[in-house]
Amino acid sequence: MKQDKTSPLETLTEIRQLMERSSRFISLSGLSGVFAGLYALAGAYAAYRYLGLEGLGYYSGQRVVSSFRGADTLGFLMADAAIVLVLAIGTGIFLTTRKAKQDGNSIFDATAKKLIINLAIPLIAGGIFCIALNFHGAFIFVAPAMLIFYGLALVHASKYTRNDIRTLGFAEVLLGLIASFVVGYGLLFWVLGFGVLHIVYGTYMYFKYEK
Amino acid sequence: MKKILVDFNKAFESRVRLGIMSILMVNDEADFNTLKDLLNLSDGNLASHIKALEELKYVTVNKQFIGRKPNTNYSASKEGKKAFNAHLKSLENLIKSQTH
């Protein structure tokens, strides 16, 4: 029997690496999580200031199911959220491309495509659901719904990237579920979920994989 | 020693073929260019190894068109998966026999 040059253990390690590299997108930069969290905090602060002026209870524990204050408020909040989203995704793409180049991986390969598609399915469903909530004036459930759908998207997509994302997903879902009972503190939970958790997790991922 | 090597599959002596099967075990399918990038191979080299696996019926080929461009997808057959798992088992046994 001809013996391969490499030891069986090396061969097994190689197989494992190849399996992981071919099915998971691992160039996701931890720093992009940190930046997403910072943008979220800035966006939430802007919303806090604005809602404070309008006297709207979205962080005071007021159980106002329908508190529509005109198209102005809704327009401001949607523009605010859109800016946060665009900045977070933009920075994420920039940092991830840079990291992929450093690692010698291609940025838009089959694993990246799978990750994006699987992340997008629950997110788009959640986004449309949130529009429906706004449409019916159920504003207090928008923050919990965003957290729950985002968390489920992360749990779902974790199969296609670093497994650590799964835990972050569970944390977001848990936070969203708590927020759906403790209504009236939407902005606070939003800050915890999209701001604080992202910064903590991004930092953790950065030091685990990039340092 | 002889007994341990019973399941040692000759087809997987090549690291390229083992690599192709590793990728197809965890992905439902993979196209030619994906395999090429992951394994860092030339077109000809990859094609000849895939051909060998195809002849063993370890790999099934699915040709289709995306628009006008031909696109070939490969996936591991039932037999191929069975053979790969048996090969892994024999590698593990080999390691166990060395450490004990």
Coordinates of C-alpha atoms in Angstrom, one line a residue:
Chain A
M1 CA 0.0 0.0 0.0
K2 CA 1.4 3.3 -1.1
Q3 CA 1.5 5.8 1.8
D4 CA 0.7 9.4 1.2
K5 CA 3.4 11.9 2.2
T6 CA 1.1 13.7 4.6
S7 CA 0.0 12.1 7.9
P8 CA -3.6 11.0 8.3
L9 CA -4.0 13.7 10.9
E10 CA -2.8 16.4 8.6
T11 CA -5.2 15.1 5.9
L12 CA -8.1 15.2 8.3
T13 CA -7.2 18.8 9.3
E14 CA -7.0 19.7 5.6
I15 CA -10.4 18.2 4.9
R16 CA -12.0 20.0 7.8
Q17 CA -10.5 23.4 6.7
L18 CA -11.7 22.9 3.1
M19 CA -15.2 22.0 4.3
E20 CA -15.3 25.1 6.4
R21 CA -13.8 27.4 3.8
S22 CA -16.2 26.2 1.1
S23 CA -19.4 26.5 3.2
R24 CA -18.8 29.5 5.4
F25 CA -18.0 33.1 4.7
I26 CA -15.4 33.9 7.3
S27 CA -14.0 37.3 6.2
L28 CA -16.7 39.2 8.0
S29 CA -14.9 41.9 9.9
G30 CA -15.6 42.3 13.6
L31 CA -15.0 46.0 13.3
S32 CA -18.0 46.4 11.0
G33 CA -20.1 45.2 14.0
V34 CA -18.5 47.9 16.2
F35 CA -19.2 50.6 13.7
A36 CA -22.8 49.4 13.1
G37 CA -23.3 49.7 16.9
L38 CA -21.8 53.2 17.0
Y39 CA -24.0 54.4 14.1
A40 CA -27.0 52.8 15.9
L41 CA -26.2 54.7 19.0
A42 CA -25.9 58.0 17.1
G43 CA -29.2 57.4 15.3
A44 CA -30.9 56.5 18.5
Y45 CA -29.6 59.7 20.1
A46 CA -31.0 61.7 17.2
A47 CA -34.4 60.0 17.6
Y48 CA -34.3 60.6 21.4
R49 CA -33.7 64.3 20.9
Y50 CA -36.4 64.5 18.3
L51 CA -39.0 62.5 20.2
G52 CA -38.1 64.4 23.4
L53 CA -39.1 67.6 21.6
E54 CA -42.3 66.1 20.4
G55 CA -43.2 64.7 23.8
L56 CA -43.6 61.2 22.4
G57 CA -43.3 58.3 24.8
Y58 CA -41.1 55.7 23.3
Y59 CA -38.7 55.4 26.2
S60 CA -40.7 56.5 29.2
G61 CA -42.8 53.4 29.8
Q62 CA -45.9 55.1 28.5
R63 CA -48.3 52.5 27.0
V64 CA -49.4 54.5 24.0
V65 CA -50.5 52.0 21.4
S66 CA -51.4 54.6 18.9
S67 CA -49.4 57.8 19.1
F68 CA -49.2 59.0 15.6
R69 CA -47.9 62.5 15.6
G70 CA -48.2 63.2 11.9
A71 CA -46.1 62.4 8.9
D72 CA -43.3 64.6 10.2
T73 CA -42.3 62.3 13.0
L74 CA -42.6 59.1 11.0
G75 CA -40.7 60.7 8.2
F76 CA -37.9 61.8 10.5
L77 CA -37.6 58.4 12.1
M78 CA -37.6 56.5 8.8
A79 CA -34.9 58.9 7.4
D80 CA -32.9 58.4 10.6
A81 CA -33.1 54.6 10.4
A82 CA -32.3 54.7 6.7
I83 CA -29.1 56.7 7.3
V84 CA -28.0 54.4 10.1
L85 CA -28.7 51.3 7.8
V86 CA -26.8 52.7 4.8
L87 CA -23.8 53.8 6.9
A88 CA -23.6 50.4 8.7
I89 CA -23.9 48.4 5.6
G90 CA -21.4 50.6 3.7
T91 CA -18.8 50.4 6.4
G92 CA -19.4 46.7 6.8
I93 CA -18.8 46.1 3.0
F94 CA -15.7 48.3 3.1
L95 CA -14.1 46.6 6.1
T96 CA -15.1 43.1 5.0
T97 CA -13.7 43.7 1.5
R98 CA -10.4 44.9 3.1
K99 CA -10.2 41.8 5.3
A100 CA -11.0 39.4 2.5
K101 CA -8.2 41.0 0.5
Q102 CA -5.8 40.6 3.4
D103 CA -6.9 36.9 3.8
G104 CA -6.5 36.3 0.1
N105 CA -10.2 35.3 -0.3
S106 CA -12.6 36.6 -2.9
I107 CA -15.3 38.9 -1.5
F108 CA -18.2 37.8 -3.5
D109 CA -17.9 34.1 -3.8
A110 CA -20.6 31.3 -3.4
T111 CA -20.4 31.5 0.4
A112 CA -20.9 35.3 0.5
K113 CA -23.9 34.9 -1.8
K114 CA -25.5 32.2 0.5
L115 CA -24.8 34.4 3.6
I116 CA -26.5 37.4 2.0
I117 CA -29.5 35.5 0.7
N118 CA -30.1 33.8 4.0
L119 CA -29.7 36.9 6.0
A120 CA -32.0 38.8 3.7
I121 CA -35.0 36.5 3.8
P122 CA -36.0 37.0 7.4
L123 CA -34.9 40.7 7.3
I124 CA -37.1 41.6 4.3
A125 CA -40.0 39.8 5.9
G126 CA -39.4 41.7 9.1
G127 CA -39.0 45.0 7.3
I128 CA -42.4 44.6 5.6
F129 CA -44.0 43.5 8.8
C130 CA -42.7 46.7 10.5
I131 CA -44.1 48.8 7.7
A132 CA -47.5 47.0 8.4
L133 CA -47.1 47.8 12.1
N134 CA -46.5 51.5 11.3
F135 CA -49.4 51.4 8.9
H136 CA -51.7 50.3 11.7
G137 CA -50.3 52.7 14.2
A138 CA -48.9 49.9 16.4
F139 CA -45.6 51.8 16.9
I140 CA -44.7 50.3 20.2
F141 CA -44.2 46.9 18.5
V142 CA -41.8 48.2 15.9
A143 CA -38.7 48.0 18.0
P144 CA -39.5 44.5 19.4
A145 CA -40.3 43.2 15.9
M146 CA -37.1 44.7 14.5
L147 CA -35.0 43.0 17.2
I148 CA -36.8 39.6 16.9
F149 CA -36.6 39.4 13.1
Y150 CA -33.0 40.6 13.1
G151 CA -32.1 38.0 15.7
L152 CA -33.8 35.2 13.7
A153 CA -32.0 36.4 10.6
L154 CA -28.7 36.1 12.4
V155 CA -29.5 32.6 13.8
H156 CA -30.6 31.5 10.4
A157 CA -27.5 32.9 8.6
S158 CA -25.0 31.7 11.2
K159 CA -24.7 28.4 9.3
Y160 CA -23.0 30.3 6.5
T161 CA -20.5 32.4 8.6
R162 CA -18.7 32.3 11.9
N163 CA -20.8 30.2 14.3
D164 CA -20.5 33.0 17.0
I165 CA -23.2 35.0 15.1
R166 CA -25.7 32.4 16.4
T167 CA -25.3 33.5 20.0
L168 CA -25.6 37.2 19.0
G169 CA -28.9 36.2 17.2
F170 CA -30.3 34.5 20.3
A171 CA -29.4 37.5 22.4
E172 CA -31.3 39.8 19.9
V173 CA -34.3 37.6 19.9
L174 CA -34.4 37.4 23.7
L175 CA -34.1 41.2 23.9
G176 CA -36.9 41.6 21.4
L177 CA -39.2 39.2 23.3
I178 CA -38.6 41.0 26.5
A179 CA -39.3 44.3 24.8
S180 CA -42.6 43.0 23.4
F181 CA -43.9 42.6 27.0
V182 CA -42.2 45.6 28.6
V183 CA -43.7 48.0 26.0
G184 CA -43.0 51.7 26.1
Y185 CA -39.2 51.4 26.2
G186 CA -38.7 50.6 22.6
L187 CA -35.9 53.0 22.0
L188 CA -34.0 51.7 25.1
F189 CA -34.2 48.1 23.9
W190 CA -33.3 49.3 20.4
V191 CA -30.1 50.9 21.8
L192 CA -29.2 47.8 23.8
G193 CA -29.8 45.4 20.8
F194 CA -28.5 47.3 17.9
G195 CA -26.0 49.5 19.7
V196 CA -24.5 47.9 22.7
L197 CA -24.7 44.2 21.6
H198 CA -23.1 45.0 18.2
I199 CA -20.2 46.9 19.9
V200 CA -19.6 44.2 22.5
Y201 CA -19.9 41.4 19.9
G202 CA -17.9 43.1 17.3
T203 CA -15.1 43.8 19.7
Y204 CA -15.2 40.1 20.9
M205 CA -15.0 38.9 17.3
Y206 CA -12.2 41.3 16.4
F207 CA -10.0 40.2 19.2
K208 CA -10.8 36.5 18.6
Y209 CA -10.2 36.3 14.9
E210 CA -8.3 39.5 13.8
K211 CA -5.7 40.1 16.5
Chain B
M1 CA -2.1 -3.0 10.0
K2 CA -3.5 -4.7 6.9
K3 CA -7.0 -4.9 8.3
I4 CA -7.1 -1.2 9.1
L5 CA -6.3 -0.3 5.5
V6 CA -9.1 -2.3 4.1
D7 CA -11.3 0.7 3.6
F8 CA -8.5 2.9 2.4
N9 CA -9.8 4.1 -0.9
K10 CA -7.4 4.3 -3.8
A11 CA -9.5 7.0 -5.4
F12 CA -8.8 9.3 -2.5
E13 CA -5.1 8.8 -2.6
S14 CA -5.0 12.0 -4.6
R15 CA -5.3 15.1 -2.4
V16 CA -7.2 16.9 -5.1
R17 CA -9.8 14.2 -5.4
L18 CA -10.1 14.1 -1.6
G19 CA -10.5 17.9 -1.7
I20 CA -13.2 17.9 -4.3
M21 CA -15.2 15.4 -2.3
S22 CA -14.7 17.4 1.0
I23 CA -16.2 20.4 -0.6
L24 CA -19.1 18.4 -2.1
M25 CA -19.9 16.8 1.2
V26 CA -20.8 20.1 2.8
N27 CA -22.3 21.9 -0.2
D28 CA -25.3 20.6 -2.1
E29 CA -23.5 21.5 -5.3
A30 CA -20.5 23.5 -6.5
D31 CA -19.6 24.9 -9.9
F32 CA -16.4 24.5 -11.7
N33 CA -14.9 27.9 -10.9
T34 CA -15.8 27.6 -7.2
L35 CA -13.9 24.3 -7.0
K36 CA -11.0 25.8 -9.0
D37 CA -10.7 28.8 -6.6
L38 CA -11.0 26.8 -3.4
L39 CA -8.5 24.1 -4.5
N40 CA -6.2 26.5 -6.3
L41 CA -6.0 24.5 -9.5
S42 CA -5.6 24.9 -13.2
D43 CA -8.6 24.1 -15.5
G44 CA -7.1 21.0 -16.9
N45 CA -5.9 19.6 -13.7
L46 CA -9.3 20.0 -12.0
A47 CA -11.1 18.7 -15.1
S48 CA -9.1 15.4 -15.1
H49 CA -9.7 14.8 -11.4
I50 CA -13.4 15.4 -11.7
K51 CA -13.5 13.1 -14.7
A52 CA -11.9 10.4 -12.6
L53 CA -14.5 10.9 -9.8
E54 CA -17.3 11.0 -12.4
E55 CA -16.2 7.6 -13.9
L56 CA -16.3 6.1 -10.4
K57 CA -19.8 7.5 -10.1
Y58 CA -18.8 9.4 -7.0
V59 CA -19.7 12.7 -8.5
T60 CA -22.8 13.7 -10.6
V61 CA -22.6 16.4 -13.2
N62 CA -25.4 18.8 -13.8
K63 CA -25.0 21.0 -16.9
Q64 CA -27.3 24.0 -17.4
F65 CA -27.3 27.4 -19.0
I66 CA -27.4 30.7 -17.1
G67 CA -28.6 33.0 -19.8
R68 CA -26.3 32.0 -22.6
K69 CA -23.4 31.0 -20.5
P70 CA -23.0 27.3 -19.8
N71 CA -22.7 26.5 -16.1
T72 CA -21.7 23.1 -14.8
N73 CA -22.5 22.1 -11.3
Y74 CA -21.1 19.1 -9.5
S75 CA -22.6 17.2 -6.5
A76 CA -21.6 14.1 -4.6
S77 CA -23.6 11.0 -5.3
K78 CA -24.9 8.6 -2.6
E79 CA -22.1 6.2 -3.5
G80 CA -19.5 9.0 -3.3
K81 CA -20.6 10.1 0.1
K82 CA -20.5 6.5 1.4
A83 CA -17.0 6.0 0.0
F84 CA -15.8 9.3 1.4
N85 CA -17.2 8.5 4.9
A86 CA -15.6 5.0 4.8
H87 CA -12.3 6.7 3.9
L88 CA -12.6 9.1 6.7
K89 CA -13.3 6.3 9.1
S90 CA -10.2 4.4 8.0
L91 CA -8.1 7.6 8.4
E92 CA -9.5 7.9 12.0
N93 CA -8.7 4.2 12.7
L94 CA -5.2 4.8 11.4
I95 CA -4.7 7.6 13.8
K96 CA -6.1 5.6 16.7
S97 CA -3.8 2.7 15.9
Q98 CA -0.8 5.0 15.9
T99 CA -1.6 6.6 19.2
H100 CA -2.4 3.4 21.1

